[in-house]
JSON list of C-alpha atoms in Angstrom, two decimals:
[
{"chain": "A", "resi": 1, "resn": "UNK", "atom": "CA", "xyz": [-2.95, 16.54, 8.65]},
{"chain": "A", "resi": 2, "resn": "UNK", "atom": "CA", "xyz": [-1.04, 15.79, 5.72]},
{"chain": "A", "resi": 3, "resn": "UNK", "atom": "CA", "xyz": [0.68, 12.25, 5.24]},
{"chain": "A", "resi": 4, "resn": "UNK", "atom": "CA", "xyz": [3.64, 13.37, 2.68]},
{"chain": "A", "resi": 5, "resn": "UNK", "atom": "CA", "xyz": [6.50, 13.72, 3.17]},
{"chain": "A", "resi": 6, "resn": "UNK", "atom": "CA", "xyz": [5.90, 12.04, 6.70]},
{"chain": "A", "resi": 7, "resn": "UNK", "atom": "CA", "xyz": [8.25, 9.16, 7.97]},
{"chain": "A", "resi": 8, "resn": "UNK", "atom": "CA", "xyz": [5.99, 6.01, 9.68]},
{"chain": "A", "resi": 9, "resn": "UNK", "atom": "CA", "xyz": [5.77, 6.19, 13.10]},
{"chain": "A", "resi": 10, "resn": "UNK", "atom": "CA", "xyz": [6.53, 3.00, 14.67]},
{"chain": "A", "resi": 11, "resn": "UNK", "atom": "CA", "xyz": [4.43, -0.09, 15.51]},
{"chain": "A", "resi": 12, "resn": "UNK", "atom": "CA", "xyz": [4.72, -4.01, 15.71]},
{"chain": "A", "resi": 13, "resn": "UNK", "atom": "CA", "xyz": [2.15, -6.09, 14.37]},
{"chain": "A", "resi": 14, "resn": "UNK", "atom": "CA", "xyz": [1.82, -10.11, 13.45]},
{"chain": "A", "resi": 15, "resn": "UNK", "atom": "CA", "xyz": [0.94, -11.29, 10.13]},
{"chain": "A", "resi": 16, "resn": "UNK", "atom": "CA", "xyz": [0.56, -13.68, 7.97]},
{"chain": "A", "resi": 17, "resn": "UNK", "atom": "CA", "xyz": [2.65, -14.75, 4.84]},
{"chain": "A", "resi": 18, "resn": "UNK", "atom": "CA", "xyz": [2.78, -17.45, 2.49]},
{"chain": "A", "resi": 19, "resn": "UNK", "atom": "CA", "xyz": [1.83, -19.75, 5.09]},
{"chain": "A", "resi": 20, "resn": "UNK", "atom": "CA", "xyz": [3.82, -18.45, 8.25]},
{"chain": "A", "resi": 21, "resn": "UNK", "atom": "CA", "xyz": [2.93, -15.79, 11.15]},
{"chain": "A", "resi": 22, "resn": "UNK", "atom": "CA", "xyz": [5.86, -13.01, 10.85]},
{"chain": "A", "resi": 23, "resn": "UNK", "atom": "CA", "xyz": [6.22, -9.87, 12.73]},
{"chain": "A", "resi": 24, "resn": "UNK", "atom": "CA", "xyz": [6.11, -6.35, 10.83]},
{"chain": "A", "resi": 25, "resn": "UNK", "atom": "CA", "xyz": [6.96, -3.47, 12.38]},
{"chain": "A", "resi": 26, "resn": "UNK", "atom": "CA", "xyz": [7.77, -0.27, 10.70]},
{"chain": "A", "resi": 27, "resn": "UNK", "atom": "CA", "xyz": [11.39, -1.37, 9.78]},
{"chain": "A", "resi": 28, "resn": "UNK", "atom": "CA", "xyz": [9.92, -3.15, 6.91]},
{"chain": "A", "resi": 29, "resn": "UNK", "atom": "CA", "xyz": [9.36, -0.34, 4.94]},
{"chain": "A", "resi": 30, "resn": "UNK", "atom": "CA", "xyz": [13.04, 1.25, 4.64]},
{"chain": "A", "resi": 31, "resn": "UNK", "atom": "CA", "xyz": [15.71, -0.08, 2.89]},
{"chain": "A", "resi": 32, "resn": "UNK", "atom": "CA", "xyz": [12.50, -0.98, -0.25]},
{"chain": "A", "resi": 33, "resn": "UNK", "atom": "CA", "xyz": [9.85, 0.88, -2.06]},
{"chain": "A", "resi": 34, "resn": "UNK", "atom": "CA", "xyz": [6.88, -0.69, -0.60]},
{"chain": "A", "resi": 35, "resn": "UNK", "atom": "CA", "xyz": [2.53, -0.58, -0.81]},
{"chain": "A", "resi": 36, "resn": "UNK", "atom": "CA", "xyz": [0.60, -0.95, 2.36]},
{"chain": "A", "resi": 37, "resn": "UNK", "atom": "CA", "xyz": [-2.58, -1.17, 1.13]},
{"chain": "A", "resi": 38, "resn": "UNK", "atom": "CA", "xyz": [-5.31, -0.83, 4.11]},
{"chain": "A", "resi": 39, "resn": "UNK", "atom": "CA", "xyz": [-9.10, -2.86, 4.15]},
{"chain": "A", "resi": 40, "resn": "UNK", "atom": "CA", "xyz": [-11.94, -2.92, 6.16]},
{"chain": "A", "resi": 41, "resn": "UNK", "atom": "CA", "xyz": [-12.31, -7.19, 6.49]},
{"chain": "A", "resi": 42, "resn": "UNK", "atom": "CA", "xyz": [-11.46, -9.93, 5.42]},
{"chain": "A", "resi": 43, "resn": "UNK", "atom": "CA", "xyz": [-14.90, -12.35, 4.49]},
{"chain": "A", "resi": 44, "resn": "UNK", "atom": "CA", "xyz": [-16.11, -8.96, 2.60]},
{"chain": "A", "resi": 45, "resn": "UNK", "atom": "CA", "xyz": [-17.39, -8.34, -0.48]},
{"chain": "A", "resi": 46, "resn": "UNK", "atom": "CA", "xyz": [-15.40, -5.69, -2.32]},
{"chain": "A", "resi": 47, "resn": "UNK", "atom": "CA", "xyz": [-12.10, -6.03, -0.37]},
{"chain": "A", "resi": 48, "resn": "UNK", "atom": "CA", "xyz": [-11.48, -10.46, -1.81]},
{"chain": "A", "resi": 49, "resn": "UNK", "atom": "CA", "xyz": [-11.59, -7.68, -5.52]},
{"chain": "A", "resi": 50, "resn": "UNK", "atom": "CA", "xyz": [-8.68, -5.06, -4.72]},
{"chain": "A", "resi": 51, "resn": "UNK", "atom": "CA", "xyz": [-6.81, -8.35, -2.68]},
{"chain": "A", "resi": 52, "resn": "UNK", "atom": "CA", "xyz": [-6.59, -9.81, -5.29]},
{"chain": "A", "resi": 53, "resn": "UNK", "atom": "CA", "xyz": [-6.18, -7.09, -8.24]},
{"chain": "A", "resi": 54, "resn": "UNK", "atom": "CA", "xyz": [-3.58, -6.09, -6.56]},
{"chain": "A", "resi": 55, "resn": "UNK", "atom": "CA", "xyz": [-1.21, -10.16, -6.19]},
{"chain": "A", "resi": 56, "resn": "UNK", "atom": "CA", "xyz": [-2.28, -9.94, -10.08]},
{"chain": "A", "resi": 57, "resn": "UNK", "atom": "CA", "xyz": [0.58, -6.73, -10.45]},
{"chain": "A", "resi": 58, "resn": "UNK", "atom": "CA", "xyz": [2.45, -8.27, -7.66]},
{"chain": "A", "resi": 59, "resn": "UNK", "atom": "CA", "xyz": [5.43, -9.81, -10.36]},
{"chain": "A", "resi": 60, "resn": "UNK", "atom": "CA", "xyz": [5.75, -6.53, -12.07]},
{"chain": "A", "resi": 61, "resn": "UNK", "atom": "CA", "xyz": [5.49, -4.50, -8.35]},
{"chain": "A", "resi": 62, "resn": "UNK", "atom": "CA", "xyz": [8.61, -6.79, -7.64]},
{"chain": "A", "resi": 63, "resn": "UNK", "atom": "CA", "xyz": [9.83, -6.35, -10.67]},
{"chain": "A", "resi": 64, "resn": "UNK", "atom": "CA", "xyz": [10.67, -2.29, -8.89]},
{"chain": "A", "resi": 65, "resn": "UNK", "atom": "CA", "xyz": [11.69, -3.18, -6.12]},
{"chain": "A", "resi": 66, "resn": "UNK", "atom": "CA", "xyz": [8.52, -3.49, -4.53]},
{"chain": "A", "resi": 67, "resn": "UNK", "atom": "CA", "xyz": [6.98, -5.01, -1.70]},
{"chain": "A", "resi": 68, "resn": "UNK", "atom": "CA", "xyz": [3.69, -5.22, -0.86]},
{"chain": "A", "resi": 69, "resn": "UNK", "atom": "CA", "xyz": [1.31, -4.95, 2.37]},
{"chain": "A", "resi": 70, "resn": "UNK", "atom": "CA", "xyz": [-1.95, -5.82, 4.06]},
{"chain": "A", "resi": 71, "resn": "UNK", "atom": "CA", "xyz": [-3.68, -4.35, 6.53]},
{"chain": "A", "resi": 72, "resn": "UNK", "atom": "CA", "xyz": [-7.24, -4.82, 8.22]},
{"chain": "A", "resi": 73, "resn": "UNK", "atom": "CA", "xyz": [-8.59, -4.40, 11.99]},
{"chain": "A", "resi": 74, "resn": "UNK", "atom": "CA", "xyz": [-8.61, -8.35, 11.49]},
{"chain": "A", "resi": 75, "resn": "UNK", "atom": "CA", "xyz": [-5.90, -10.86, 12.88]},
{"chain": "A", "resi": 76, "resn": "UNK", "atom": "CA", "xyz": [-3.79, -13.11, 11.86]},
{"chain": "A", "resi": 77, "resn": "UNK", "atom": "CA", "xyz": [-5.15, -15.66, 12.11]},
{"chain": "A", "resi": 78, "resn": "UNK", "atom": "CA", "xyz": [-8.88, -14.25, 11.09]},
{"chain": "A", "resi": 79, "resn": "UNK", "atom": "CA", "xyz": [-5.55, -13.57, 8.09]},
{"chain": "A", "resi": 80, "resn": "UNK", "atom": "CA", "xyz": [-5.38, -17.02, 7.28]},
{"chain": "A", "resi": 81, "resn": "UNK", "atom": "CA", "xyz": [-8.71, -18.90, 7.95]},
{"chain": "A", "resi": 82, "resn": "UNK", "atom": "CA", "xyz": [-8.67, -16.21, 4.62]},
{"chain": "A", "resi": 83, "resn": "UNK", "atom": "CA", "xyz": [-6.31, -16.72, 3.12]},
{"chain": "A", "resi": 84, "resn": "UNK", "atom": "CA", "xyz": [-6.96, -20.53, 3.81]},
{"chain": "A", "resi": 85, "resn": "UNK", "atom": "CA", "xyz": [-11.12, -20.61, 2.45]},
{"chain": "A", "resi": 86, "resn": "UNK", "atom": "CA", "xyz": [-11.76, -17.97, -0.25]},
{"chain": "A", "resi": 87, "resn": "UNK", "atom": "CA", "xyz": [-10.57, -19.12, -3.89]},
{"chain": "A", "resi": 88, "resn": "UNK", "atom": "CA", "xyz": [-9.74, -14.79, -4.80]},
{"chain": "A", "resi": 89, "resn": "UNK", "atom": "CA", "xyz": [-7.14, -14.74, -1.08]},
{"chain": "A", "resi": 90, "resn": "UNK", "atom": "CA", "xyz": [-5.32, -18.40, -1.26]},
{"chain": "A", "resi": 91, "resn": "UNK", "atom": "CA", "xyz": [-3.06, -16.56, -4.37]},
{"chain": "A", "resi": 92, "resn": "UNK", "atom": "CA", "xyz": [-2.38, -13.95, -2.06]},
{"chain": "A", "resi": 93, "resn": "UNK", "atom": "CA", "xyz": [1.89, -13.94, -2.21]},
{"chain": "A", "resi": 94, "resn": "UNK", "atom": "CA", "xyz": [2.00, -10.65, -0.44]},
{"chain": "A", "resi": 95, "resn": "UNK", "atom": "CA", "xyz": [1.77, -9.50, 3.04]},
{"chain": "A", "resi": 96, "resn": "UNK", "atom": "CA", "xyz": [-1.50, -10.31, 5.43]},
{"chain": "A", "resi": 97, "resn": "UNK", "atom": "CA", "xyz": [-1.20, -7.89, 8.55]},
{"chain": "A", "resi": 98, "resn": "UNK", "atom": "CA", "xyz": [-3.38, -7.61, 11.26]},
{"chain": "A", "resi": 99, "resn": "UNK", "atom": "CA", "xyz": [-3.65, -4.73, 13.13]},
{"chain": "A", "resi": 100, "resn": "UNK", "atom": "CA", "xyz": [-6.53, -5.90, 15.98]},
{"chain": "A", "resi": 101, "resn": "UNK", "atom": "CA", "xyz": [-5.42, -3.13, 18.64]},
{"chain": "A", "resi": 102, "resn": "UNK", "atom": "CA", "xyz": [-5.47, -0.36, 15.37]},
{"chain": "A", "resi": 103, "resn": "UNK", "atom": "CA", "xyz": [-2.84, 1.21, 15.31]},
{"chain": "A", "resi": 104, "resn": "UNK", "atom": "CA", "xyz": [-1.53, 0.86, 12.28]},
{"chain": "A", "resi": 105, "resn": "UNK", "atom": "CA", "xyz": [-4.76, 2.17, 11.33]},
{"chain": "A", "resi": 106, "resn": "UNK", "atom": "CA", "xyz": [-4.89, 5.54, 13.03]},
{"chain": "A", "resi": 107, "resn": "UNK", "atom": "CA", "xyz": [-1.08, 6.52, 12.82]},
{"chain": "A", "resi": 108, "resn": "UNK", "atom": "CA", "xyz": [-2.23, 5.82, 8.19]},
{"chain": "A", "resi": 109, "resn": "UNK", "atom": "CA", "xyz": [-5.09, 8.04, 9.41]},
{"chain": "A", "resi": 110, "resn": "UNK", "atom": "CA", "xyz": [-7.70, 5.40, 8.48]},
{"chain": "A", "resi": 111, "resn": "UNK", "atom": "CA", "xyz": [-9.40, 4.18, 11.14]},
{"chain": "A", "resi": 112, "resn": "UNK", "atom": "CA", "xyz": [-13.08, 4.75, 11.47]},
{"chain": "A", "resi": 113, "resn": "UNK", "atom": "CA", "xyz": [-13.66, 4.98, 14.41]},
{"chain": "A", "resi": 114, "resn": "UNK", "atom": "CA", "xyz": [-17.91, 4.75, 14.20]},
{"chain": "A", "resi": 115, "resn": "UNK", "atom": "CA", "xyz": [-17.09, 0.72, 12.60]},
{"chain": "A", "resi": 116, "resn": "UNK", "atom": "CA", "xyz": [-13.48, -0.11, 13.89]},
{"chain": "A", "resi": 117, "resn": "UNK", "atom": "CA", "xyz": [-12.17, -0.72, 10.48]},
{"chain": "A", "resi": 118, "resn": "UNK", "atom": "CA", "xyz": [-9.77, 0.24, 8.04]},
{"chain": "A", "resi": 119, "resn": "UNK", "atom": "CA", "xyz": [-11.36, 2.67, 5.22]},
{"chain": "A", "resi": 120, "resn": "UNK", "atom": "CA", "xyz": [-9.91, 2.11, 1.98]},
{"chain": "A", "resi": 121, "resn": "UNK", "atom": "CA", "xyz": [-5.95, 3.33, 1.78]},
{"chain": "A", "resi": 122, "resn": "UNK", "atom": "CA", "xyz": [-3.72, 3.02, -0.41]},
{"chain": "A", "resi": 123, "resn": "UNK", "atom": "CA", "xyz": [0.02, 4.14, 0.27]},
{"chain": "A", "resi": 124, "resn": "UNK", "atom": "CA", "xyz": [3.46, 4.30, -0.78]},
{"chain": "A", "resi": 125, "resn": "UNK", "atom": "CA", "xyz": [6.28, 4.80, 0.54]},
{"chain": "A", "resi": 126, "resn": "UNK", "atom": "CA", "xyz": [9.81, 5.00, -0.22]},
{"chain": "A", "resi": 127, "resn": "UNK", "atom": "CA", "xyz": [12.82, 3.09, 0.92]},
{"chain": "A", "resi": 128, "resn": "UNK", "atom": "CA", "xyz": [13.44, 6.11, 3.72]},
{"chain": "A", "resi": 129, "resn": "UNK", "atom": "CA", "xyz": [10.24, 5.00, 4.63]},
{"chain": "A", "resi": 130, "resn": "UNK", "atom": "CA", "xyz": [8.63, 8.72, 4.09]},
{"chain": "A", "resi": 131, "resn": "UNK", "atom": "CA", "xyz": [5.11, 8.46, 2.59]},
{"chain": "A", "resi": 132, "resn": "UNK", "atom": "CA", "xyz": [5.29, 9.73, -0.90]},
{"chain": "A", "resi": 133, "resn": "UNK", "atom": "CA", "xyz": [1.50, 8.90, -2.13]},
{"chain": "A", "resi": 134, "resn": "UNK", "atom": "CA", "xyz": [-1.80, 8.99, -0.63]},
{"chain": "A", "resi": 135, "resn": "UNK", "atom": "CA", "xyz": [-4.74, 7.71, -1.65]},
{"chain": "A", "resi": 136, "resn": "UNK", "atom": "CA", "xyz": [-8.51, 6.98, 0.27]},
{"chain": "A", "resi": 137, "resn": "UNK", "atom": "CA", "xyz": [-11.37, 5.58, -0.96]},
{"chain": "A", "resi": 138, "resn": "UNK", "atom": "CA", "xyz": [-14.98, 5.49, 0.93]},
{"chain": "A", "resi": 139, "resn": "UNK", "atom": "CA", "xyz": [-15.67, 1.84, 1.55]},
{"chain": "A", "resi": 140, "resn": "UNK", "atom": "CA", "xyz": [-18.09, 1.09, -1.54]},
{"chain": "A", "resi": 141, "resn": "UNK", "atom": "CA", "xyz": [-15.79, 2.02, -3.95]},
{"chain": "A", "resi": 142, "resn": "UNK", "atom": "CA", "xyz": [-13.03, -0.42, -4.40]},
{"chain": "A", "resi": 143, "resn": "UNK", "atom": "CA", "xyz": [-9.38, 0.54, -6.29]},
{"chain": "A", "resi": 144, "resn": "UNK", "atom": "CA", "xyz": [-7.56, -0.43, -9.32]},
{"chain": "A", "resi": 145, "resn": "UNK", "atom": "CA", "xyz": [-4.59, -1.54, -8.54]},
{"chain": "A", "resi": 146, "resn": "UNK", "atom": "CA", "xyz": [-2.88, -0.92, -11.78]},
{"chain": "A", "resi": 147, "resn": "UNK", "atom": "CA", "xyz": [-2.48, 2.88, -11.38]},
{"chain": "A", "resi": 148, "resn": "UNK", "atom": "CA", "xyz": [-0.51, 1.87, -8.90]},
{"chain": "A", "resi": 149, "resn": "UNK", "atom": "CA", "xyz": [2.74, 0.91, -11.42]},
{"chain": "A", "resi": 150, "resn": "UNK", "atom": "CA", "xyz": [2.94, 3.95, -13.10]},
{"chain": "A", "resi": 151, "resn": "UNK", "atom": "CA", "xyz": [2.50, 6.13, -10.07]},
{"chain": "A", "resi": 152, "resn": "UNK", "atom": "CA", "xyz": [5.84, 4.73, -7.98]},
{"chain": "A", "resi": 153, "resn": "UNK", "atom": "CA", "xyz": [7.22, 4.43, -11.41]},
{"chain": "A", "resi": 154, "resn": "UNK", "atom": "CA", "xyz": [6.79, 8.14, -11.29]},
{"chain": "A", "resi": 155, "resn": "UNK", "atom": "CA", "xyz": [7.93, 8.43, -7.90]},
{"chain": "A", "resi": 156, "resn": "UNK", "atom": "CA", "xyz": [11.39, 6.13, -8.57]},
{"chain": "A", "resi": 157, "resn": "UNK", "atom": "CA", "xyz": [11.39, 8.99, -11.16]},
{"chain": "A", "resi": 158, "resn": "UNK", "atom": "CA", "xyz": [11.78, 11.84, -9.03]},
{"chain": "A", "resi": 159, "resn": "UNK", "atom": "CA", "xyz": [13.67, 10.24, -6.79]},
{"chain": "A", "resi": 160, "resn": "UNK", "atom": "CA", "xyz": [15.93, 8.96, -9.45]},
{"chain": "A", "resi": 161, "resn": "UNK", "atom": "CA", "xyz": [16.31, 12.61, -10.96]},
{"chain": "A", "resi": 162, "resn": "UNK", "atom": "CA", "xyz": [15.86, 15.14, -8.39]},
{"chain": "A", "resi": 163, "resn": "UNK", "atom": "CA", "xyz": [15.00, 18.80, -10.51]},
{"chain": "A", "resi": 164, "resn": "UNK", "atom": "CA", "xyz": [12.88, 16.86, -12.91]},
{"chain": "A", "resi": 165, "resn": "UNK", "atom": "CA", "xyz": [9.12, 15.91, -11.88]},
{"chain": "A", "resi": 166, "resn": "UNK", "atom": "CA", "xyz": [6.09, 13.58, -13.59]},
{"chain": "A", "resi": 167, "resn": "UNK", "atom": "CA", "xyz": [3.57, 15.22, -15.71]},
{"chain": "A", "resi": 168, "resn": "UNK", "atom": "CA", "xyz": [-0.02, 14.39, -15.39]},
{"chain": "A", "resi": 169, "resn": "UNK", "atom": "CA", "xyz": [-1.05, 11.07, -17.56]},
{"chain": "A", "resi": 170, "resn": "UNK", "atom": "CA", "xyz": [3.57, 9.93, -17.52]},
{"chain": "A", "resi": 171, "resn": "UNK", "atom": "CA", "xyz": [4.53, 7.03, -18.05]},
{"chain": "A", "resi": 172, "resn": "UNK", "atom": "CA", "xyz": [7.85, 5.72, -18.23]},
{"chain": "A", "resi": 173, "resn": "UNK", "atom": "CA", "xyz": [10.17, 7.42, -20.52]},
{"chain": "A", "resi": 174, "resn": "UNK", "atom": "CA", "xyz": [8.50, 9.91, -21.38]},
{"chain": "A", "resi": 175, "resn": "UNK", "atom": "CA", "xyz": [9.32, 14.37, -21.11]},
{"chain": "A", "resi": 176, "resn": "UNK", "atom": "CA", "xyz": [9.02, 14.32, -18.07]},
{"chain": "A", "resi": 177, "resn": "UNK", "atom": "CA", "xyz": [9.31, 18.82, -16.46]},
{"chain": "A", "resi": 178, "resn": "UNK", "atom": "CA", "xyz": [12.25, 21.19, -14.78]},
{"chain": "A", "resi": 179, "resn": "UNK", "atom": "CA", "xyz": [10.03, 23.06, -13.19]},
{"chain": "A", "resi": 180, "resn": "UNK", "atom": "CA", "xyz": [11.45, 27.07, -13.40]},
{"chain": "A", "resi": 181, "resn": "UNK", "atom": "CA", "xyz": [10.30, 30.26, -13.92]},
{"chain": "A", "resi": 182, "resn": "UNK", "atom": "CA", "xyz": [10.44, 29.84, -17.45]},
{"chain": "A", "resi": 183, "resn": "UNK", "atom": "CA", "xyz": [7.86, 27.95, -16.74]},
{"chain": "A", "resi": 184, "resn": "UNK", "atom": "CA", "xyz": [5.09, 29.30, -15.71]},
{"chain": "A", "resi": 185, "resn": "UNK", "atom": "CA", "xyz": [2.13, 30.74, -17.38]},
{"chain": "A", "resi": 186, "resn": "UNK", "atom": "CA", "xyz": [3.25, 28.15, -20.41]},
{"chain": "A", "resi": 187, "resn": "UNK", "atom": "CA", "xyz": [2.19, 25.17, -19.48]}
]
């Protein structure tokens, strides 16, 4: 069942953020745009490359009013240890949520039940706490965080401009479409 257009279900979790342990819930996703990035496990191979890449886009995302959350089924303690010992992960300034109960991974339907680990899932959530985009990758396929910037700009544009939609490869400032009977079969 698709999660698009659904509000994030309630959860409570511990996270590591800027040298502290904090509490996080679905309420953190309200009032601003959010990116939630699930990954299989700390101290692995592809995961640190993805999270470092996400950090490289973090300032741009913050400028767009977006907060970033990474999530794995590790604990918040493990996130701190990884942050303390990995050159790539020590750069991270966004929230790293622990999901050892696997509840959040189940809510977002990214839990690989056989392994007890999250799949590589990326979610863009609007300020109402509603999921607007979902991307799920197989374990061996790393994500490119730069693609998030255009997706968020498109999602924000559509939210702020009812009746307009963004076509494929849309870039900020380029033409949008106004769906109507006149466009059917003419694109």
